[in-house]
Every structure is written in structure tokens, then in C-alpha cells.
Short mmCIF file of C-alpha atoms in Angstrom, two decimals:
data_model
loop_
_atom_site.label_atom_id
_atom_site.label_comp_id
_atom_site.label_asym_id
_atom_site.label_seq_id
_atom_site.Cartn_x
_atom_site.Cartn_y
_atom_site.Cartn_z
CA LEU D 109 -14.69 -11.41 9.35
CA LEU D 110 -14.16 -7.35 9.56
CA ILE D 111 -11.24 -6.69 7.22
CA ALA D 112 -10.54 -3.09 6.13
CA ASP D 113 -14.32 -1.72 6.93
CA LEU D 114 -15.77 -4.43 4.97
CA VAL D 115 -17.21 -7.98 5.89
CA LEU D 116 -16.23 -11.29 4.57
CA ASP D 117 -18.49 -14.02 5.17
CA LEU D 118 -16.72 -17.16 5.47
CA LYS D 119 -18.72 -20.25 5.75
CA PHE D 120 -17.66 -23.86 6.60
CA ASP D 121 -19.67 -27.00 6.26
CA ASN D 122 -16.90 -28.63 8.89
CA ARG D 123 -17.43 -27.53 12.61
CA LYS D 124 -13.80 -28.69 13.13
CA TRP D 125 -12.50 -26.27 10.49
CA LEU D 126 -14.87 -23.68 11.73
CA ASP D 127 -13.53 -23.77 15.34
CA TYR D 128 -10.25 -23.84 14.02
CA CYS D 129 -10.42 -20.76 11.84
CA LYS D 130 -12.25 -18.81 14.47
CA LYS D 131 -8.95 -19.30 16.63
CA ARG D 132 -6.72 -18.15 13.60
CA PHE D 133 -8.72 -15.35 12.65
CA THR D 134 -9.49 -14.15 16.30
CA ARG D 135 -10.13 -10.21 16.78
CA PHE D 136 -11.62 -9.81 13.34
CA ILE D 137 -14.56 -11.88 13.89
CA VAL D 138 -18.07 -9.91 13.93
CA GLU D 139 -21.60 -10.71 14.63
CA LYS D 140 -23.70 -12.21 11.80
CA ASN D 141 -25.88 -9.03 11.71
CA HIS D 142 -23.50 -7.28 9.74
CA LYS D 143 -23.91 -6.77 6.03
CA SER D 144 -21.95 -9.01 4.02
CA HIS D 145 -19.63 -7.89 1.17
CA PHE D 146 -18.22 -10.88 0.06
CA LYS D 147 -18.93 -14.73 0.46
CA ILE D 148 -16.50 -17.62 0.46
CA ALA D 149 -18.07 -21.11 1.13
CA VAL D 150 -15.37 -23.63 1.79
CA GLN D 151 -16.36 -27.36 1.44
CA ILE D 152 -14.24 -29.88 3.22
CA LEU D 153 -13.67 -32.85 1.17
CA ARG D 154 -12.92 -36.19 3.08
CA SER D 155 -11.78 -38.41 0.12
CA ARG D 156 -8.29 -39.55 0.46
CA SER D 157 -7.59 -39.30 -3.26
CA TYR D 158 -8.60 -35.74 -3.11
CA LYS D 159 -5.38 -33.51 -2.26
CA ASP D 160 -5.68 -30.44 -4.17
CA ILE D 161 -7.41 -27.14 -3.64
CA ARG D 162 -10.40 -26.36 -6.19
CA ILE D 163 -11.78 -22.81 -6.22
CA ARG D 164 -15.03 -21.95 -8.20
CA TYR D 165 -15.97 -18.35 -9.22
CA LEU D 166 -19.73 -17.88 -8.35
CA SER D 167 -19.96 -14.15 -8.87
CA ALA D 168 -18.12 -10.81 -8.51
CA THR D 169 -19.26 -11.28 -4.63
CA ALA D 170 -18.72 -14.95 -4.06
CA SER D 171 -16.37 -17.91 -4.49
CA GLU D 172 -16.49 -21.60 -3.26
CA ILE D 173 -13.35 -23.28 -2.34
CA PHE D 174 -13.00 -27.21 -2.21
CA PHE D 175 -10.42 -28.43 0.28
CA PRO D 176 -8.85 -31.83 1.50
CA ASP D 177 -9.73 -32.46 5.30
CA SER D 178 -6.07 -31.78 6.44
CA ILE D 179 -5.21 -29.05 8.93
CA ARG D 180 -1.50 -29.27 8.14
CA HIS D 181 -2.73 -27.73 4.60
CA PHE D 182 -4.23 -24.50 6.25
CA GLN D 183 -1.69 -22.25 4.81
CA TYR D 184 -3.04 -23.13 1.15
CA LEU D 185 -6.61 -22.40 2.22
CA ASN D 186 -5.23 -19.30 3.82
CA PHE D 187 -3.60 -18.22 0.71
CA THR D 188 -6.63 -18.83 -1.48
CA ILE D 189 -9.06 -17.19 0.64
CA LYS D 190 -6.74 -13.93 0.38
CA ASN D 191 -6.63 -14.10 -3.34
CA SER D 192 -10.37 -14.17 -3.52
CA LEU D 193 -10.39 -11.42 -0.95
CA ALA D 194 -8.47 -9.07 -3.19
CA GLY D 195 -11.42 -8.76 -5.78
CA MET D 196 -13.64 -7.51 -3.13
CA LEU D 197 -11.34 -4.87 -1.90
CA LEU D 198 -10.60 -3.65 -5.50
CA SER D 199 -14.26 -3.43 -6.20
CA LYS D 200 -14.51 -0.99 -2.96
CA ASN D 201 -11.62 1.07 -3.63
CA ARG D 202 -9.24 -0.79 -1.42
CA GLY D 203 -6.29 -2.98 -2.42
CA MET D 204 -3.86 -5.70 -1.56
CA ILE D 205 -0.34 -5.60 -2.18
CA HIS D 206 2.83 -7.98 -1.78
CA ALA D 207 4.40 -6.04 1.10
CA SER D 208 4.88 -6.59 4.83
CA GLY D 209 3.51 -3.56 7.05
CA VAL D 210 4.67 -2.45 10.63
CA ALA D 211 2.96 0.28 12.70
CA ILE D 212 5.29 2.65 14.54
CA ASP D 213 4.11 5.61 16.73
CA HIS D 214 0.58 5.75 14.96
CA LYS D 215 2.20 5.62 11.09
CA ALA D 216 2.50 2.48 8.95
CA TYR D 217 5.31 1.70 6.72
CA LEU D 218 5.38 -1.06 3.74
CA PHE D 219 8.50 -2.98 2.81
CA VAL D 220 7.92 -4.11 -0.98
CA GLY D 221 10.07 -6.21 -2.86
CA LYS D 222 10.55 -9.77 -4.51
CA SER D 223 10.47 -13.12 -2.63
CA GLY D 224 13.45 -13.31 -0.65
CA ALA D 225 13.85 -9.62 -0.55
CA GLY D 226 13.54 -9.41 3.08
CA LYS D 227 10.17 -8.18 3.74
CA SER D 228 9.43 -10.36 6.71
CA THR D 229 12.59 -9.60 8.37
CA ALA D 230 12.41 -5.97 7.76
CA ALA D 231 9.01 -5.80 9.29
CA LYS D 232 10.46 -7.83 12.22
CA LEU D 233 13.62 -5.70 12.66
CA ALA D 234 11.53 -2.34 12.29
CA GLY D 235 9.86 -2.78 15.69
CA GLY D 236 6.44 -1.68 16.32
CA LYS D 237 3.07 -3.59 15.30
CA ILE D 238 3.21 -5.81 12.45
CA LEU D 239 0.21 -5.61 10.36
CA ALA D 240 1.01 -8.19 7.67
CA ASP D 241 3.64 -10.27 6.83
CA ASP D 242 3.23 -10.95 3.09
CA ARG D 243 0.16 -9.14 1.96
CA SER D 244 -0.61 -5.73 3.02
CA ILE D 245 -4.23 -4.05 2.86
CA PHE D 246 -4.59 -0.69 2.01
CA ARG D 247 -7.42 2.05 1.48
CA ILE D 248 -7.18 5.73 0.00
CA ILE D 249 -9.52 8.09 1.68
CA GLU D 250 -9.25 11.65 0.37
CA ASP D 251 -5.78 11.44 -0.52
CA ARG D 252 -4.56 9.61 2.29
CA VAL D 253 -3.51 6.23 2.50
CA TYR D 254 -4.32 3.69 5.28
CA ILE D 255 -2.94 0.30 6.03
CA TYR D 256 -5.17 -2.02 7.59
CA GLY D 257 -4.10 -5.09 10.23
CA SER D 258 -4.47 -8.65 8.45
CA PRO D 259 -6.38 -11.30 9.91
CA PHE D 260 -4.44 -13.74 7.95
CA PRO D 261 -1.85 -16.21 9.60
CA GLU D 262 1.64 -15.96 7.69
CA ALA D 263 4.55 -17.80 7.58
CA ASN D 264 6.13 -16.20 10.50
CA PRO D 265 3.44 -15.69 13.33
CA PHE D 266 2.78 -12.31 14.83
CA PRO D 267 0.26 -10.80 16.81
CA LYS D 268 -2.69 -9.74 14.83
CA GLN D 269 -3.66 -5.85 15.09
CA ASN D 270 -7.17 -5.13 14.00
CA GLY D 271 -7.13 -1.27 13.12
CA ARG D 272 -5.95 1.29 10.59
CA TYR D 273 -2.70 3.30 10.27
CA GLU D 274 -1.93 6.21 8.07
CA LEU D 275 0.87 5.34 5.76
CA GLY D 276 4.11 7.13 6.51
CA ALA D 277 6.23 5.70 3.62
CA ILE D 278 6.87 2.92 1.34
CA PHE D 279 10.34 1.09 1.08
CA LEU D 280 11.22 -0.64 -2.17
CA LEU D 281 13.71 -3.22 -0.70
CA ARG D 282 17.00 -3.92 -2.18
CA LYS D 283 19.41 -6.65 -0.63
CA ALA D 284 22.69 -5.30 1.03
CA GLY D 285 25.91 -6.90 1.65
CA ALA D 286 26.91 -7.73 5.11
CA THR D 287 29.30 -4.76 5.59
CA ALA D 288 26.46 -2.18 3.87
CA THR D 289 25.20 0.57 5.91
CA ILE D 290 21.30 1.74 5.29
CA ILE D 291 21.13 3.34 2.16
CA CYS D 292 17.71 5.14 1.53
CA LYS D 293 16.95 7.16 -1.71
CA PRO D 294 13.88 8.88 -2.52
CA VAL D 295 12.53 7.59 -6.17
CA THR D 296 10.15 9.57 -8.51
CA LYS D 297 6.38 8.76 -8.64
CA LYS D 298 6.89 7.29 -12.09
CA TYR D 299 9.44 5.04 -11.04
CA SER D 300 7.40 4.23 -7.97
CA LEU D 301 4.17 3.29 -10.00
CA PHE D 302 6.34 1.22 -12.36
CA LYS D 303 7.76 -0.75 -9.42
CA LEU D 304 4.49 -1.01 -7.29
CA LEU D 305 2.15 -2.18 -10.12
CA PRO D 306 3.63 -5.78 -10.47
CA HIS D 307 3.24 -6.44 -6.49
CA ALA D 308 -0.55 -5.46 -6.49
CA VAL D 309 -3.02 -8.56 -6.13
CA ILE D 310 -5.98 -9.61 -8.16
CA ARG D 311 -8.75 -12.16 -7.84
CA ASP D 312 -7.04 -15.22 -9.97
CA GLU D 313 -10.10 -17.06 -10.55
CA ALA D 314 -12.09 -13.93 -12.01
CA PRO D 315 -13.11 -14.35 -15.49
CA ALA D 316 -11.16 -12.15 -18.12
CA GLU D 317 -13.54 -9.27 -18.23
CA GLU D 318 -13.34 -8.72 -14.22
CA LYS D 319 -9.91 -9.39 -14.35
CA GLN D 320 -9.62 -6.17 -17.00
CA GLN D 321 -11.53 -4.34 -14.65
CA GLN D 322 -9.38 -5.12 -11.62
CA ILE D 323 -6.36 -4.38 -13.33
CA ILE D 324 -7.57 -0.87 -14.10
CA ARG D 325 -8.44 -0.65 -10.70
CA VAL D 326 -5.07 -1.51 -9.68
CA PHE D 327 -3.45 0.86 -11.91
CA HIS D 328 -5.56 3.87 -10.61
CA LEU D 329 -4.82 2.59 -7.07
CA CYS D 330 -1.02 2.31 -7.44
CA ARG D 331 -0.73 5.58 -9.02
CA LYS D 332 -2.56 7.34 -6.03
CA LEU D 333 -0.28 5.22 -3.73
CA ALA D 334 2.78 6.74 -5.66
CA GLU D 335 1.27 10.54 -5.59
CA ASN D 336 0.30 10.56 -1.86
CA THR D 337 3.04 8.47 -0.28
CA PRO D 338 6.79 8.98 -0.18
CA VAL D 339 8.55 6.15 -1.93
CA TYR D 340 12.22 5.22 -1.13
CA THR D 341 14.78 2.55 -2.28
CA LEU D 342 16.18 0.85 0.93
CA SER D 343 19.27 -1.16 1.43
CA TYR D 344 20.21 -2.49 4.80
CA ASP D 345 22.06 -5.32 6.84
CA ALA D 346 19.79 -8.01 8.14
CA LYS D 347 22.57 -9.04 10.61
CA LYS D 348 22.74 -5.81 12.61
CA LYS D 349 19.38 -6.29 14.25
CA ASP D 350 18.97 -2.76 16.06
CA SER D 351 20.12 -0.43 13.24
CA LEU D 352 16.84 -0.54 11.05
CA ARG D 353 14.80 0.03 14.31
CA GLN D 354 16.97 2.96 15.23
CA TRP D 355 17.31 4.26 11.74
CA LEU D 356 13.59 4.35 11.25
CA ARG D 357 12.69 6.37 14.45
CA GLN D 358 15.59 8.64 13.71
CA ASN D 359 14.52 9.63 10.08
CA PHE D 360 10.59 9.03 10.07
CA GLY D 361 9.78 8.72 13.91
#
């Protein structure tokens, strides 16, 4: 899989799962002759008594996942792959953040918030091309931030976009009441860093020493995000379906 200009080598010992994932990760598949940056081997276990996922750390560039033979649990496998991928991204000056992302007129926008804050809803109501529903991938090149399309299926299906878009703004979501108008306020770089850090993703199965290095990288990347991108708090009424789309185009289009 080609993700954020890096190649993830995803191997299955089961043809059924291989074919299934090819369909789910379409548009991101590359030929085998590309250099691999990270490898994940997925071992499908057919034992009926085995119902949980197990992940084993092999090295800084490899993991092994043991998974029950049940397609209905695909989202759990999908989630585990994303967590392992987070380490590869951080080692290559890229990152993953809990945020939905959308591209509008060649610019990307991120909606950051806690679970239930409305990230997916905001991305849908914003219009444009949805880049990610839950975890957005970013890269900083010469003080410019780019958001990449995610190959990973999310809870709310959307057409996958394989490309990158320069980040125009980050919105920290706050819930609004049913009668509230759209309220958008700029925040300081220090406040932005404080709010972005908890949403950055690291590789869960990594040993303590590697996690410490990841946390350091996360801090530097989030600081660059805050320094190079305007960040706002945003409240909106999700029941007014066209208001967020119109507001974004009027103020950021």
C-alpha cells in the first residue's frame, strides 16, 4: 500500500483475506517492486476458541498480527494496522492524528475533537472530498503541512482519495446547541499545541524506549502543526445541513 509517499507491505497467509483487503484498500495498491518501509504480516487463525486480536512487535519496521478468521471483525484488524502504521509515519517525519479530514478546492481542513464531538459529521457536512473519517495522515515539508488520503475503511464509508492537499486550517470542535450559530475563534499557538498533542497517534505495541522516541517526535510535529497552520475552535449546529458547507466556502474557500 502506498500511504503518504511510503510503502506498507501487508502480507496475508490466507487468500480469501488477501482478496478482501485488496477490495477494501483499492487505489492505494502498488507493485511489489517498490521499496518497503514497513511490513505487517497477518496470520489468520482458524481455531474457534480464538476470538481476540494479538499483535507482536518484531522490529521498528515490522509487526505481526494474529487474527480470527472472521470477516465481520475486519474493522478491528483495520484499527490494528493503523496503530502499527503510526510508528512508521513518525519515523519518517509524518504523523497520524485523531481527526477527520476533507479537501475543498485544493485545500485540506481537519476537524479535531474527542469521541462524539462530531468529527465525521463535520467532514460530511463540509462537502468536498473526505480524506479521512477518524485518523488523518499528515506530513510537513518546508513548513508546509499536507494531508494525505487514507486507504482505511471507517465506520462511515466514503470514496477513497489517494493524493495530498495542503492544509488550510485546523478546527477544534466544540458541541453547539440546536439554536447555536457557527462560532469560530482563532486560538494561540500554545493553546493549539496543548489541544493537538492528546490526539496524536503512536504505535501501541512498541517497547518503552521506542515509545519515548515517538512521543518526542509527536511533540515536534504537533508544534510545527500549531506554528504553520491557523487553528480555531469551532461550534456549529449539525442539524443545519448546508450552513457549515456555505460558511467554509465563504470564509476559507
